[in-house]
Amino acid sequence: MTEMDRVAGVSQTANLPGTDAIPLACASVSYIARATRVRAIVIKGLVAEEHRLRPPRASADVDLLVDPAGFDDLVAALRLRGWHERAHLWLFDRLEEHSMTLIHDRWPIDIDVHRHFPGFLLPPQQVFEELWSHRQQFIIAAQPVDGTDATAAAAVVALHALRRMHSERNSVEFEFLAEYLRSDSATTAELVHLATRTGSSETLTPLFQRLDVEGVPGPHLPAGALAAWNRRAAHPSRTGEWFSYFLRTPRRAWPRELAQVLWPARELFRQDHPGVPDATGALFVARIARLRNGAGGLIRIAVSDLSRLLAGVRRRR
């Protein structure tokens, strides 16, 4: 058995601090992917910091973008080594979940295995092939690890931030990235090209505007993909995702689904809010707060949709 076989199979990792477990997990999951003959790329985290596209900070997980055709095979290989899904929430059966979070009883960190990455709006297999062509090999924990080159890493960092710009950390990382790209015209030019080939020209518009890059061409996108992204980014809650879900759900199912979404059964609500005490009063207060937050999200989405509609009317004049 090789040293990486032992690490991949898990030894004394439970006592490792996250700063040591992260590089070991990067090396381990990359080794498992190669052994399973599944193409996979480490994204975000250490890779973004290696390119100096993100301020250094402690990470609690390893993010892996996987060839969609091999996703199930890699997850199965990880399960054989003790990794298992953190939780399969009821809402994941309705909302499109772009990644699966895996945990291990003897590892202090998570692995997020991505089927696709939000913000790249072309079909996932097409996007993966493009990002795979932008892979770069790193040596992490003395092992070869496939990650993204600076161009693809910049796109991933930007899209991750833009999906939740309500977060102070995301807005700081977005500004850090924009400042870096202002001094790297070559990577910016390559990023424009990558955006046209992955369906992210529109989703990366705030970054291109910050860099004074105009007229970035975009491909024909799947119906509703950009609108779904905009609704998702409009508010920190899941309201935008639920909005898109109802748009693609037959209207005859709306009454039943709406009742479930607005007031889920007790056990389902606690799945998504495990920190709420299992007491009737506490659950009622938490439910009302959730509805109030969702109502705020609907208002933000309506304003966002109206603004884009008016902007489209002005462009056609």
PDB file of C-alpha atoms in Angstrom:
ATOM      1  CA  MET A   1       0.000   0.000   0.000  1.00  0.00           C
ATOM      2  CA  THR A   2       1.421   3.399  -0.962  1.00  0.00           C
ATOM      3  CA  GLU A   3       1.459   6.414   1.339  1.00  0.00           C
ATOM      4  CA  MET A   4      -1.366   8.020  -0.657  1.00  0.00           C
ATOM      5  CA  ASP A   5      -3.413   4.809  -0.371  1.00  0.00           C
ATOM      6  CA  ARG A   6      -3.143   5.163   3.394  1.00  0.00           C
ATOM      7  CA  VAL A   7      -4.065   8.854   3.359  1.00  0.00           C
ATOM      8  CA  ALA A   8      -6.961   8.260   0.968  1.00  0.00           C
ATOM      9  CA  GLY A   9      -8.155   5.432   3.187  1.00  0.00           C
ATOM     10  CA  VAL A  10      -7.752   7.698   6.262  1.00  0.00           C
ATOM     11  CA  SER A  11      -5.339   7.293   9.093  1.00  0.00           C
ATOM     12  CA  GLN A  12      -4.922   9.709  12.029  1.00  0.00           C
ATOM     13  CA  THR A  13      -6.594  12.722  10.444  1.00  0.00           C
ATOM     14  CA  ALA A  14      -9.174  13.485  13.119  1.00  0.00           C
ATOM     15  CA  ASN A  15      -6.630  15.338  15.259  1.00  0.00           C
ATOM     16  CA  LEU A  16      -5.269  17.436  12.389  1.00  0.00           C
ATOM     17  CA  PRO A  17      -6.038  21.165  12.344  1.00  0.00           C
ATOM     18  CA  GLY A  18      -7.939  22.326   9.267  1.00  0.00           C
ATOM     19  CA  THR A  19      -4.877  24.140   7.939  1.00  0.00           C
ATOM     20  CA  ASP A  20      -3.116  20.775   7.608  1.00  0.00           C
ATOM     21  CA  ALA A  21      -6.193  18.723   6.683  1.00  0.00           C
ATOM     22  CA  ILE A  22      -7.086  20.925   3.685  1.00  0.00           C
ATOM     23  CA  PRO A  23      -3.925  20.268   1.635  1.00  0.00           C
ATOM     24  CA  LEU A  24      -3.990  16.583   2.597  1.00  0.00           C
ATOM     25  CA  ALA A  25      -7.623  16.334   1.502  1.00  0.00           C
ATOM     26  CA  CYS A  26      -6.808  18.078  -1.808  1.00  0.00           C
ATOM     27  CA  ALA A  27      -4.081  15.517  -2.452  1.00  0.00           C
ATOM     28  CA  SER A  28      -6.255  12.627  -1.281  1.00  0.00           C
ATOM     29  CA  VAL A  29      -9.346  13.417  -3.343  1.00  0.00           C
ATOM     30  CA  SER A  30      -7.214  14.113  -6.434  1.00  0.00           C
ATOM     31  CA  TYR A  31      -5.507  10.752  -5.951  1.00  0.00           C
ATOM     32  CA  ILE A  32      -8.900   9.010  -5.620  1.00  0.00           C
ATOM     33  CA  ALA A  33     -10.185  10.740  -8.770  1.00  0.00           C
ATOM     34  CA  ARG A  34      -7.144   9.582 -10.767  1.00  0.00           C
ATOM     35  CA  ALA A  35      -7.475   6.050  -9.390  1.00  0.00           C
ATOM     36  CA  THR A  36     -11.163   6.050 -10.372  1.00  0.00           C
ATOM     37  CA  ARG A  37     -10.286   7.519 -13.800  1.00  0.00           C
ATOM     38  CA  VAL A  38     -12.626  10.451 -13.281  1.00  0.00           C
ATOM     39  CA  ARG A  39     -11.524  13.908 -14.377  1.00  0.00           C
ATOM     40  CA  ALA A  40     -11.725  16.372 -11.507  1.00  0.00           C
ATOM     41  CA  ILE A  41     -10.348  19.849 -10.804  1.00  0.00           C
ATOM     42  CA  VAL A  42      -9.762  21.459  -7.411  1.00  0.00           C
ATOM     43  CA  ILE A  43     -11.313  24.935  -7.406  1.00  0.00           C
ATOM     44  CA  LYS A  44     -11.418  27.943  -5.055  1.00  0.00           C
ATOM     45  CA  GLY A  45      -9.475  27.699  -1.795  1.00  0.00           C
ATOM     46  CA  LEU A  46      -5.788  26.853  -2.072  1.00  0.00           C
ATOM     47  CA  VAL A  47      -5.813  27.160  -5.862  1.00  0.00           C
ATOM     48  CA  ALA A  48      -7.208  30.708  -5.805  1.00  0.00           C
ATOM     49  CA  GLU A  49      -4.689  31.678  -3.142  1.00  0.00           C
ATOM     50  CA  GLU A  50      -1.845  30.124  -5.138  1.00  0.00           C
ATOM     51  CA  HIS A  51      -2.751  32.486  -7.991  1.00  0.00           C
ATOM     52  CA  ARG A  52      -3.084  35.368  -5.471  1.00  0.00           C
ATOM     53  CA  LEU A  53      -6.668  35.957  -6.577  1.00  0.00           C
ATOM     54  CA  ARG A  54      -8.104  35.763  -3.075  1.00  0.00           C
ATOM     55  CA  PRO A  55      -6.864  36.937   0.325  1.00  0.00           C
ATOM     56  CA  PRO A  56      -5.497  34.030   2.380  1.00  0.00           C
ATOM     57  CA  ARG A  57      -8.017  32.690   4.873  1.00  0.00           C
ATOM     58  CA  ALA A  58      -8.804  29.462   6.673  1.00  0.00           C
ATOM     59  CA  SER A  59     -10.980  27.036   4.711  1.00  0.00           C
ATOM     60  CA  ALA A  60     -13.326  24.418   6.114  1.00  0.00           C
ATOM     61  CA  ASP A  61     -13.714  22.401   2.923  1.00  0.00           C
ATOM     62  CA  VAL A  62     -12.187  21.329  -0.360  1.00  0.00           C
ATOM     63  CA  ASP A  63     -14.136  22.187  -3.522  1.00  0.00           C
ATOM     64  CA  LEU A  64     -13.893  19.811  -6.450  1.00  0.00           C
ATOM     65  CA  LEU A  65     -15.456  20.291  -9.892  1.00  0.00           C
ATOM     66  CA  VAL A  66     -16.080  16.878 -11.448  1.00  0.00           C
ATOM     67  CA  ASP A  67     -16.721  15.713 -15.002  1.00  0.00           C
ATOM     68  CA  PRO A  68     -20.538  15.355 -14.957  1.00  0.00           C
ATOM     69  CA  ALA A  69     -20.242  11.984 -16.688  1.00  0.00           C
ATOM     70  CA  GLY A  70     -18.126  10.679 -13.809  1.00  0.00           C
ATOM     71  CA  PHE A  71     -19.816  12.379 -10.854  1.00  0.00           C
ATOM     72  CA  ASP A  72     -21.568   9.261  -9.538  1.00  0.00           C
ATOM     73  CA  ASP A  73     -18.439   7.132  -9.949  1.00  0.00           C
ATOM     74  CA  LEU A  74     -16.314   9.532  -7.907  1.00  0.00           C
ATOM     75  CA  VAL A  75     -18.924   9.889  -5.167  1.00  0.00           C
ATOM     76  CA  ALA A  76     -19.141   6.086  -4.995  1.00  0.00           C
ATOM     77  CA  ALA A  77     -15.343   5.856  -4.685  1.00  0.00           C
ATOM     78  CA  LEU A  78     -15.377   8.417  -1.873  1.00  0.00           C
ATOM     79  CA  ARG A  79     -18.168   6.532  -0.100  1.00  0.00           C
ATOM     80  CA  LEU A  80     -16.036   3.387  -0.143  1.00  0.00           C
ATOM     81  CA  ARG A  81     -13.428   5.371   1.802  1.00  0.00           C
ATOM     82  CA  GLY A  82     -15.877   6.496   4.463  1.00  0.00           C
ATOM     83  CA  TRP A  83     -17.132   9.802   3.052  1.00  0.00           C
ATOM     84  CA  HIS A  84     -20.885  10.306   3.215  1.00  0.00           C
ATOM     85  CA  GLU A  85     -23.399  13.053   2.482  1.00  0.00           C
ATOM     86  CA  ARG A  86     -23.737  15.602   5.274  1.00  0.00           C
ATOM     87  CA  ALA A  87     -27.507  15.710   4.845  1.00  0.00           C
ATOM     88  CA  HIS A  88     -29.990  15.309   2.032  1.00  0.00           C
ATOM     89  CA  LEU A  89     -32.539  18.005   2.774  1.00  0.00           C
ATOM     90  CA  TRP A  90     -36.081  17.689   1.460  1.00  0.00           C
ATOM     91  CA  LEU A  91     -35.691  20.897  -0.520  1.00  0.00           C
ATOM     92  CA  PHE A  92     -32.800  19.371  -2.519  1.00  0.00           C
ATOM     93  CA  ASP A  93     -35.394  17.185  -4.264  1.00  0.00           C
ATOM     94  CA  ARG A  94     -36.975  20.361  -5.612  1.00  0.00           C
ATOM     95  CA  LEU A  95     -34.190  22.914  -5.912  1.00  0.00           C
ATOM     96  CA  GLU A  96     -31.244  22.280  -8.186  1.00  0.00           C
ATOM     97  CA  GLU A  97     -28.316  21.485  -5.917  1.00  0.00           C
ATOM     98  CA  HIS A  98     -25.034  22.191  -7.675  1.00  0.00           C
ATOM     99  CA  SER A  99     -22.847  20.240  -5.261  1.00  0.00           C
ATOM    100  CA  MET A 100     -22.896  17.439  -2.713  1.00  0.00           C
ATOM    101  CA  THR A 101     -21.240  18.038   0.653  1.00  0.00           C
ATOM    102  CA  LEU A 102     -19.424  14.962   1.954  1.00  0.00           C
ATOM    103  CA  ILE A 103     -18.117  14.501   5.480  1.00  0.00           C
ATOM    104  CA  HIS A 104     -16.028  11.821   7.156  1.00  0.00           C
ATOM    105  CA  ASP A 105     -16.032  10.821  10.806  1.00  0.00           C
ATOM    106  CA  ARG A 106     -12.226  10.972  10.915  1.00  0.00           C
ATOM    107  CA  TRP A 107     -11.585  14.094   8.828  1.00  0.00           C
ATOM    108  CA  PRO A 108     -12.116  17.570  10.330  1.00  0.00           C
ATOM    109  CA  ILE A 109     -13.105  19.142   6.995  1.00  0.00           C
ATOM    110  CA  ASP A 110     -15.732  18.653   4.240  1.00  0.00           C
ATOM    111  CA  ILE A 111     -15.449  17.890   0.549  1.00  0.00           C
ATOM    112  CA  ASP A 112     -17.862  19.761  -1.752  1.00  0.00           C
ATOM    113  CA  VAL A 113     -18.177  17.725  -4.939  1.00  0.00           C
ATOM    114  CA  HIS A 114     -19.606  20.000  -7.648  1.00  0.00           C
ATOM    115  CA  ARG A 115     -21.770  18.725 -10.477  1.00  0.00           C
ATOM    116  CA  HIS A 116     -21.444  22.180 -11.999  1.00  0.00           C
ATOM    117  CA  PHE A 117     -20.623  25.661 -10.793  1.00  0.00           C
ATOM    118  CA  PRO A 118     -23.355  28.345 -10.590  1.00  0.00           C
ATOM    119  CA  GLY A 119     -22.875  31.234 -12.994  1.00  0.00           C
ATOM    120  CA  PHE A 120     -21.541  29.162 -15.887  1.00  0.00           C
ATOM    121  CA  LEU A 121     -24.826  28.975 -17.771  1.00  0.00           C
ATOM    122  CA  LEU A 122     -24.021  26.690 -20.703  1.00  0.00           C
ATOM    123  CA  PRO A 123     -24.645  22.918 -20.295  1.00  0.00           C
ATOM    124  CA  PRO A 124     -22.468  21.470 -17.493  1.00  0.00           C
ATOM    125  CA  GLN A 125     -20.592  19.011 -19.701  1.00  0.00           C
ATOM    126  CA  GLN A 126     -19.690  21.752 -22.168  1.00  0.00           C
ATOM    127  CA  VAL A 127     -18.522  24.014 -19.343  1.00  0.00           C
ATOM    128  CA  PHE A 128     -16.467  21.259 -17.753  1.00  0.00           C
ATOM    129  CA  GLU A 129     -14.648  20.524 -21.009  1.00  0.00           C
ATOM    130  CA  GLU A 130     -13.693  24.194 -21.290  1.00  0.00           C
ATOM    131  CA  LEU A 131     -12.529  24.425 -17.674  1.00  0.00           C
ATOM    132  CA  TRP A 132     -10.648  21.134 -18.037  1.00  0.00           C
ATOM    133  CA  SER A 133      -8.716  22.744 -20.888  1.00  0.00           C
ATOM    134  CA  HIS A 134      -7.749  25.437 -18.350  1.00  0.00           C
ATOM    135  CA  ARG A 135      -6.385  23.003 -15.775  1.00  0.00           C
ATOM    136  CA  GLN A 136      -2.992  23.458 -14.201  1.00  0.00           C
ATOM    137  CA  GLN A 137      -1.086  20.982 -12.079  1.00  0.00           C
ATOM    138  CA  PHE A 138       0.008  21.974  -8.573  1.00  0.00           C
ATOM    139  CA  ILE A 139       2.060  20.100  -6.007  1.00  0.00           C
ATOM    140  CA  ILE A 140       0.045  20.032  -2.792  1.00  0.00           C
ATOM    141  CA  ALA A 141       1.066  17.872   0.157  1.00  0.00           C
ATOM    142  CA  ALA A 142       3.869  16.587  -2.099  1.00  0.00           C
ATOM    143  CA  GLN A 143       1.320  15.152  -4.555  1.00  0.00           C
ATOM    144  CA  PRO A 144       0.171  16.263  -8.034  1.00  0.00           C
ATOM    145  CA  VAL A 145      -3.208  18.008  -7.934  1.00  0.00           C
ATOM    146  CA  ASP A 146      -5.154  19.294 -10.950  1.00  0.00           C
ATOM    147  CA  GLY A 147      -6.533  22.765 -10.317  1.00  0.00           C
ATOM    148  CA  THR A 148      -7.670  25.707 -12.413  1.00  0.00           C
ATOM    149  CA  ASP A 149      -5.254  28.064 -14.108  1.00  0.00           C
ATOM    150  CA  ALA A 150      -5.389  31.770 -13.230  1.00  0.00           C
ATOM    151  CA  THR A 151      -8.067  32.554 -15.827  1.00  0.00           C
ATOM    152  CA  ALA A 152     -10.522  29.844 -14.769  1.00  0.00           C
ATOM    153  CA  ALA A 153      -9.725  30.472 -11.097  1.00  0.00           C
ATOM    154  CA  ALA A 154     -10.607  34.164 -11.566  1.00  0.00           C
ATOM    155  CA  ALA A 155     -13.949  33.233 -13.124  1.00  0.00           C
ATOM    156  CA  VAL A 156     -14.770  30.850 -10.259  1.00  0.00           C
ATOM    157  CA  VAL A 157     -13.766  33.339  -7.550  1.00  0.00           C
ATOM    158  CA  ALA A 158     -15.825  36.098  -9.205  1.00  0.00           C
ATOM    159  CA  LEU A 159     -18.936  33.956  -9.679  1.00  0.00           C
ATOM    160  CA  HIS A 160     -18.728  32.645  -6.126  1.00  0.00           C
ATOM    161  CA  ALA A 161     -18.621  36.218  -4.818  1.00  0.00           C
ATOM    162  CA  LEU A 162     -21.311  37.566  -7.156  1.00  0.00           C
ATOM    163  CA  ARG A 163     -23.775  34.864  -6.141  1.00  0.00           C
ATOM    164  CA  ARG A 164     -23.817  36.271  -2.604  1.00  0.00           C
ATOM    165  CA  MET A 165     -22.644  39.879  -2.694  1.00  0.00           C
ATOM    166  CA  HIS A 166     -24.788  40.467   0.412  1.00  0.00           C
ATOM    167  CA  SER A 167     -21.931  38.830   2.330  1.00  0.00           C
ATOM    168  CA  GLU A 168     -19.184  41.200   3.441  1.00  0.00           C
ATOM    169  CA  ARG A 169     -16.539  38.535   2.861  1.00  0.00           C
ATOM    170  CA  ASN A 170     -17.720  37.986  -0.704  1.00  0.00           C
ATOM    171  CA  SER A 171     -17.724  41.690  -1.491  1.00  0.00           C
ATOM    172  CA  VAL A 172     -14.184  42.003  -0.082  1.00  0.00           C
ATOM    173  CA  GLU A 173     -12.982  39.061  -2.172  1.00  0.00           C
ATOM    174  CA  PHE A 174     -14.663  40.517  -5.267  1.00  0.00           C
ATOM    175  CA  GLU A 175     -12.858  43.834  -4.797  1.00  0.00           C
ATOM    176  CA  PHE A 176      -9.566  42.034  -4.149  1.00  0.00           C
ATOM    177  CA  LEU A 177      -9.966  40.092  -7.415  1.00  0.00           C
ATOM    178  CA  ALA A 178     -10.945  43.185  -9.423  1.00  0.00           C
ATOM    179  CA  GLU A 179      -7.914  45.054  -8.104  1.00  0.00           C
ATOM    180  CA  TYR A 180      -5.639  42.186  -9.087  1.00  0.00           C
ATOM    181  CA  LEU A 181      -7.094  41.928 -12.603  1.00  0.00           C
ATOM    182  CA  ARG A 182      -6.685  45.661 -13.214  1.00  0.00           C
ATOM    183  CA  SER A 183      -2.936  45.047 -13.240  1.00  0.00           C
ATOM    184  CA  ASP A 184      -3.095  41.851 -15.309  1.00  0.00           C
ATOM    185  CA  SER A 185      -4.487  42.668 -18.746  1.00  0.00           C
ATOM    186  CA  ALA A 186      -3.467  39.285 -20.174  1.00  0.00           C
ATOM    187  CA  THR A 187      -5.552  37.308 -17.663  1.00  0.00           C
ATOM    188  CA  THR A 188      -8.440  39.753 -18.133  1.00  0.00           C
ATOM    189  CA  ALA A 189      -8.367  39.214 -21.913  1.00  0.00           C
ATOM    190  CA  GLU A 190      -8.320  35.442 -21.407  1.00  0.00           C
ATOM    191  CA  LEU A 191     -11.193  35.751 -18.941  1.00  0.00           C
ATOM    192  CA  VAL A 192     -13.303  37.492 -21.598  1.00  0.00           C
ATOM    193  CA  HIS A 193     -12.634  34.598 -23.964  1.00  0.00           C
ATOM    194  CA  LEU A 194     -13.461  32.024 -21.287  1.00  0.00           C
ATOM    195  CA  ALA A 195     -16.705  33.818 -20.441  1.00  0.00           C
ATOM    196  CA  THR A 196     -17.912  33.578 -24.047  1.00  0.00           C
ATOM    197  CA  ARG A 197     -17.225  29.819 -24.049  1.00  0.00           C
ATOM    198  CA  THR A 198     -18.884  29.013 -20.726  1.00  0.00           C
ATOM    199  CA  GLY A 199     -21.981  31.200 -20.814  1.00  0.00           C
ATOM    200  CA  SER A 200     -20.739  33.558 -18.090  1.00  0.00           C
ATOM    201  CA  SER A 201     -20.489  36.804 -20.073  1.00  0.00           C
ATOM    202  CA  GLU A 202     -23.695  38.096 -18.499  1.00  0.00           C
ATOM    203  CA  THR A 203     -23.121  36.759 -15.000  1.00  0.00           C
ATOM    204  CA  LEU A 204     -19.633  38.276 -14.918  1.00  0.00           C
ATOM    205  CA  THR A 205     -20.891  41.668 -16.158  1.00  0.00           C
ATOM    206  CA  PRO A 206     -20.319  43.421 -12.781  1.00  0.00           C
ATOM    207  CA  LEU A 207     -16.663  42.361 -12.893  1.00  0.00           C
ATOM    208  CA  PHE A 208     -16.213  43.434 -16.514  1.00  0.00           C
ATOM    209  CA  GLN A 209     -17.817  46.783 -15.714  1.00  0.00           C
ATOM    210  CA  ARG A 210     -15.394  47.238 -12.824  1.00  0.00           C
ATOM    211  CA  LEU A 211     -12.530  46.501 -15.225  1.00  0.00           C
ATOM    212  CA  ASP A 212     -13.924  48.893 -17.897  1.00  0.00           C
ATOM    213  CA  VAL A 213     -14.349  45.987 -20.331  1.00  0.00           C
ATOM    214  CA  GLU A 214     -17.302  46.588 -22.645  1.00  0.00           C
ATOM    215  CA  GLY A 215     -19.145  44.596 -25.255  1.00  0.00           C
ATOM    216  CA  VAL A 216     -18.247  41.106 -24.077  1.00  0.00           C
ATOM    217  CA  PRO A 217     -20.047  38.751 -26.499  1.00  0.00           C
ATOM    218  CA  GLY A 218     -22.143  35.925 -25.149  1.00  0.00           C
ATOM    219  CA  PRO A 219     -23.523  32.678 -26.587  1.00  0.00           C
ATOM    220  CA  HIS A 220     -27.187  31.753 -26.812  1.00  0.00           C
ATOM    221  CA  LEU A 221     -28.102  30.565 -23.312  1.00  0.00           C
ATOM    222  CA  PRO A 222     -30.600  27.917 -22.217  1.00  0.00           C
ATOM    223  CA  ALA A 223     -34.054  29.417 -21.690  1.00  0.00           C
ATOM    224  CA  GLY A 224     -34.444  31.036 -18.287  1.00  0.00           C
ATOM    225  CA  ALA A 225     -30.851  30.365 -17.168  1.00  0.00           C
ATOM    226  CA  LEU A 226     -29.838  34.007 -16.776  1.00  0.00           C
ATOM    227  CA  ALA A 227     -33.126  34.980 -15.116  1.00  0.00           C
ATOM    228  CA  ALA A 228     -32.712  32.129 -12.614  1.00  0.00           C
ATOM    229  CA  TRP A 229     -29.182  33.321 -11.793  1.00  0.00           C
ATOM    230  CA  ASN A 230     -30.335  36.920 -11.318  1.00  0.00           C
ATOM    231  CA  ARG A 231     -33.136  35.850  -8.997  1.00  0.00           C
ATOM    232  CA  ARG A 232     -30.734  33.678  -7.029  1.00  0.00           C
ATOM    233  CA  ALA A 233     -28.291  36.559  -6.618  1.00  0.00           C
ATOM    234  CA  ALA A 234     -30.937  39.158  -5.752  1.00  0.00           C
ATOM    235  CA  HIS A 235     -31.385  38.083  -2.131  1.00  0.00           C
ATOM    236  CA  PRO A 236     -29.427  35.973   0.381  1.00  0.00           C
ATOM    237  CA  SER A 237     -32.388  33.667   1.043  1.00  0.00           C
ATOM    238  CA  ARG A 238     -33.466  30.768  -1.178  1.00  0.00           C
ATOM    239  CA  THR A 239     -36.440  32.812  -2.389  1.00  0.00           C
ATOM    240  CA  GLY A 240     -35.036  33.233  -5.894  1.00  0.00           C
ATOM    241  CA  GLU A 241     -34.472  29.504  -6.243  1.00  0.00           C
ATOM    242  CA  TRP A 242     -38.011  28.785  -5.057  1.00  0.00           C
ATOM    243  CA  PHE A 243     -39.343  31.377  -7.503  1.00  0.00           C
ATOM    244  CA  SER A 244     -37.603  29.613 -10.401  1.00  0.00           C
ATOM    245  CA  TYR A 245     -38.823  26.255  -9.113  1.00  0.00           C
ATOM    246  CA  PHE A 246     -42.468  27.326  -9.289  1.00  0.00           C
ATOM    247  CA  LEU A 247     -41.993  28.726 -12.785  1.00  0.00           C
ATOM    248  CA  ARG A 248     -40.997  25.266 -14.036  1.00  0.00           C
ATOM    249  CA  THR A 249     -43.608  23.408 -11.927  1.00  0.00           C
ATOM    250  CA  PRO A 250     -47.041  22.613 -13.466  1.00  0.00           C
ATOM    251  CA  ARG A 251     -49.623  25.000 -12.075  1.00  0.00           C
ATOM    252  CA  ARG A 252     -51.873  22.167 -10.941  1.00  0.00           C
ATOM    253  CA  ALA A 253     -49.177  21.260  -8.407  1.00  0.00           C
ATOM    254  CA  TRP A 254     -48.795  24.796  -7.055  1.00  0.00           C
ATOM    255  CA  PRO A 255     -51.313  24.598  -4.147  1.00  0.00           C
ATOM    256  CA  ARG A 256     -49.751  21.444  -2.688  1.00  0.00           C
ATOM    257  CA  GLU A 257     -46.171  22.618  -3.281  1.00  0.00           C
ATOM    258  CA  LEU A 258     -46.823  26.134  -2.002  1.00  0.00           C
ATOM    259  CA  ALA A 259     -48.253  24.779   1.252  1.00  0.00           C
ATOM    260  CA  GLN A 260     -45.177  22.576   1.669  1.00  0.00           C
ATOM    261  CA  VAL A 261     -42.732  25.386   0.929  1.00  0.00           C
ATOM    262  CA  LEU A 262     -44.417  28.055   3.055  1.00  0.00           C
ATOM    263  CA  TRP A 263     -45.086  25.849   6.071  1.00  0.00           C
ATOM    264  CA  PRO A 264     -43.090  22.599   5.851  1.00  0.00           C
ATOM    265  CA  ALA A 265     -43.816  19.775   8.247  1.00  0.00           C
ATOM    266  CA  ARG A 266     -42.052  19.991  11.601  1.00  0.00           C
ATOM    267  CA  GLU A 267     -39.388  17.380  10.794  1.00  0.00           C
ATOM    268  CA  LEU A 268     -38.719  18.941   7.390  1.00  0.00           C
ATOM    269  CA  PHE A 269     -38.394  22.436   8.823  1.00  0.00           C
ATOM    270  CA  ARG A 270     -35.889  21.227  11.434  1.00  0.00           C
ATOM    271  CA  GLN A 271     -33.820  19.543   8.700  1.00  0.00           C
ATOM    272  CA  ASP A 272     -33.122  22.963   7.230  1.00  0.00           C
ATOM    273  CA  HIS A 273     -32.954  24.769  10.600  1.00  0.00           C
ATOM    274  CA  PRO A 274     -31.256  22.328  12.998  1.00  0.00           C
ATOM    275  CA  GLY A 275     -30.282  25.123  15.384  1.00  0.00           C
ATOM    276  CA  VAL A 276     -33.908  25.941  16.253  1.00  0.00           C
ATOM    277  CA  PRO A 277     -35.008  24.269  19.521  1.00  0.00           C
ATOM    278  CA  ASP A 278     -37.579  21.506  19.038  1.00  0.00           C
ATOM    279  CA  ALA A 279     -40.264  23.399  20.911  1.00  0.00           C
ATOM    280  CA  THR A 280     -43.575  24.625  19.486  1.00  0.00           C
ATOM    281  CA  GLY A 281     -43.032  28.272  20.436  1.00  0.00           C
ATOM    282  CA  ALA A 282     -39.487  28.463  19.129  1.00  0.00           C
ATOM    283  CA  LEU A 283     -40.454  26.746  15.885  1.00  0.00           C
ATOM    284  CA  PHE A 284     -43.384  29.111  15.352  1.00  0.00           C
ATOM    285  CA  VAL A 285     -41.180  32.195  15.822  1.00  0.00           C
ATOM    286  CA  ALA A 286     -38.564  30.745  13.449  1.00  0.00           C
ATOM    287  CA  ARG A 287     -41.214  29.970  10.820  1.00  0.00           C
ATOM    288  CA  ILE A 288     -42.577  33.524  10.948  1.00  0.00           C
ATOM    289  CA  ALA A 289     -39.038  34.927  10.624  1.00  0.00           C
ATOM    290  CA  ARG A 290     -38.463  32.666   7.613  1.00  0.00           C
ATOM    291  CA  LEU A 291     -41.671  33.893   5.936  1.00  0.00           C
ATOM    292  CA  ARG A 292     -40.749  37.525   6.638  1.00  0.00           C
ATOM    293  CA  ASN A 293     -37.302  36.985   5.133  1.00  0.00           C
ATOM    294  CA  GLY A 294     -38.834  35.292   2.098  1.00  0.00           C
ATOM    295  CA  ALA A 295     -41.238  38.203   1.594  1.00  0.00           C
ATOM    296  CA  GLY A 296     -38.280  40.574   1.589  1.00  0.00           C
ATOM    297  CA  GLY A 297     -36.638  38.346  -0.999  1.00  0.00           C
ATOM    298  CA  LEU A 298     -39.711  38.505  -3.228  1.00  0.00           C
ATOM    299  CA  ILE A 299     -39.629  42.292  -3.145  1.00  0.00           C
ATOM    300  CA  ARG A 300     -35.929  42.334  -4.065  1.00  0.00           C
ATOM    301  CA  ILE A 301     -36.545  39.874  -6.901  1.00  0.00           C
ATOM    302  CA  ALA A 302     -39.478  41.905  -8.239  1.00  0.00           C
ATOM    303  CA  VAL A 303     -37.379  45.088  -8.213  1.00  0.00           C
ATOM    304  CA  SER A 304     -34.497  43.259  -9.894  1.00  0.00           C
ATOM    305  CA  ASP A 305     -36.738  41.771 -12.595  1.00  0.00           C
ATOM    306  CA  LEU A 306     -38.425  45.134 -13.226  1.00  0.00           C
ATOM    307  CA  SER A 307     -35.066  46.926 -13.495  1.00  0.00           C
ATOM    308  CA  ARG A 308     -33.822  44.444 -16.096  1.00  0.00           C
ATOM    309  CA  LEU A 309     -37.104  44.694 -18.015  1.00  0.00           C
ATOM    310  CA  LEU A 310     -36.878  48.492 -18.166  1.00  0.00           C
ATOM    311  CA  ALA A 311     -33.212  48.306 -19.153  1.00  0.00           C
ATOM    312  CA  GLY A 312     -34.133  45.963 -22.019  1.00  0.00           C
ATOM    313  CA  VAL A 313     -36.853  48.359 -23.196  1.00  0.00           C
ATOM    314  CA  ARG A 314     -34.395  51.262 -23.190  1.00  0.00           C
ATOM    315  CA  ARG A 315     -31.819  49.261 -25.191  1.00  0.00           C
ATOM    316  CA  ARG A 316     -34.414  48.446 -27.871  1.00  0.00           C
ATOM    317  CA  ARG A 317     -35.330  52.086 -28.391  1.00  0.00           C
TER     318      ARG A 317
END
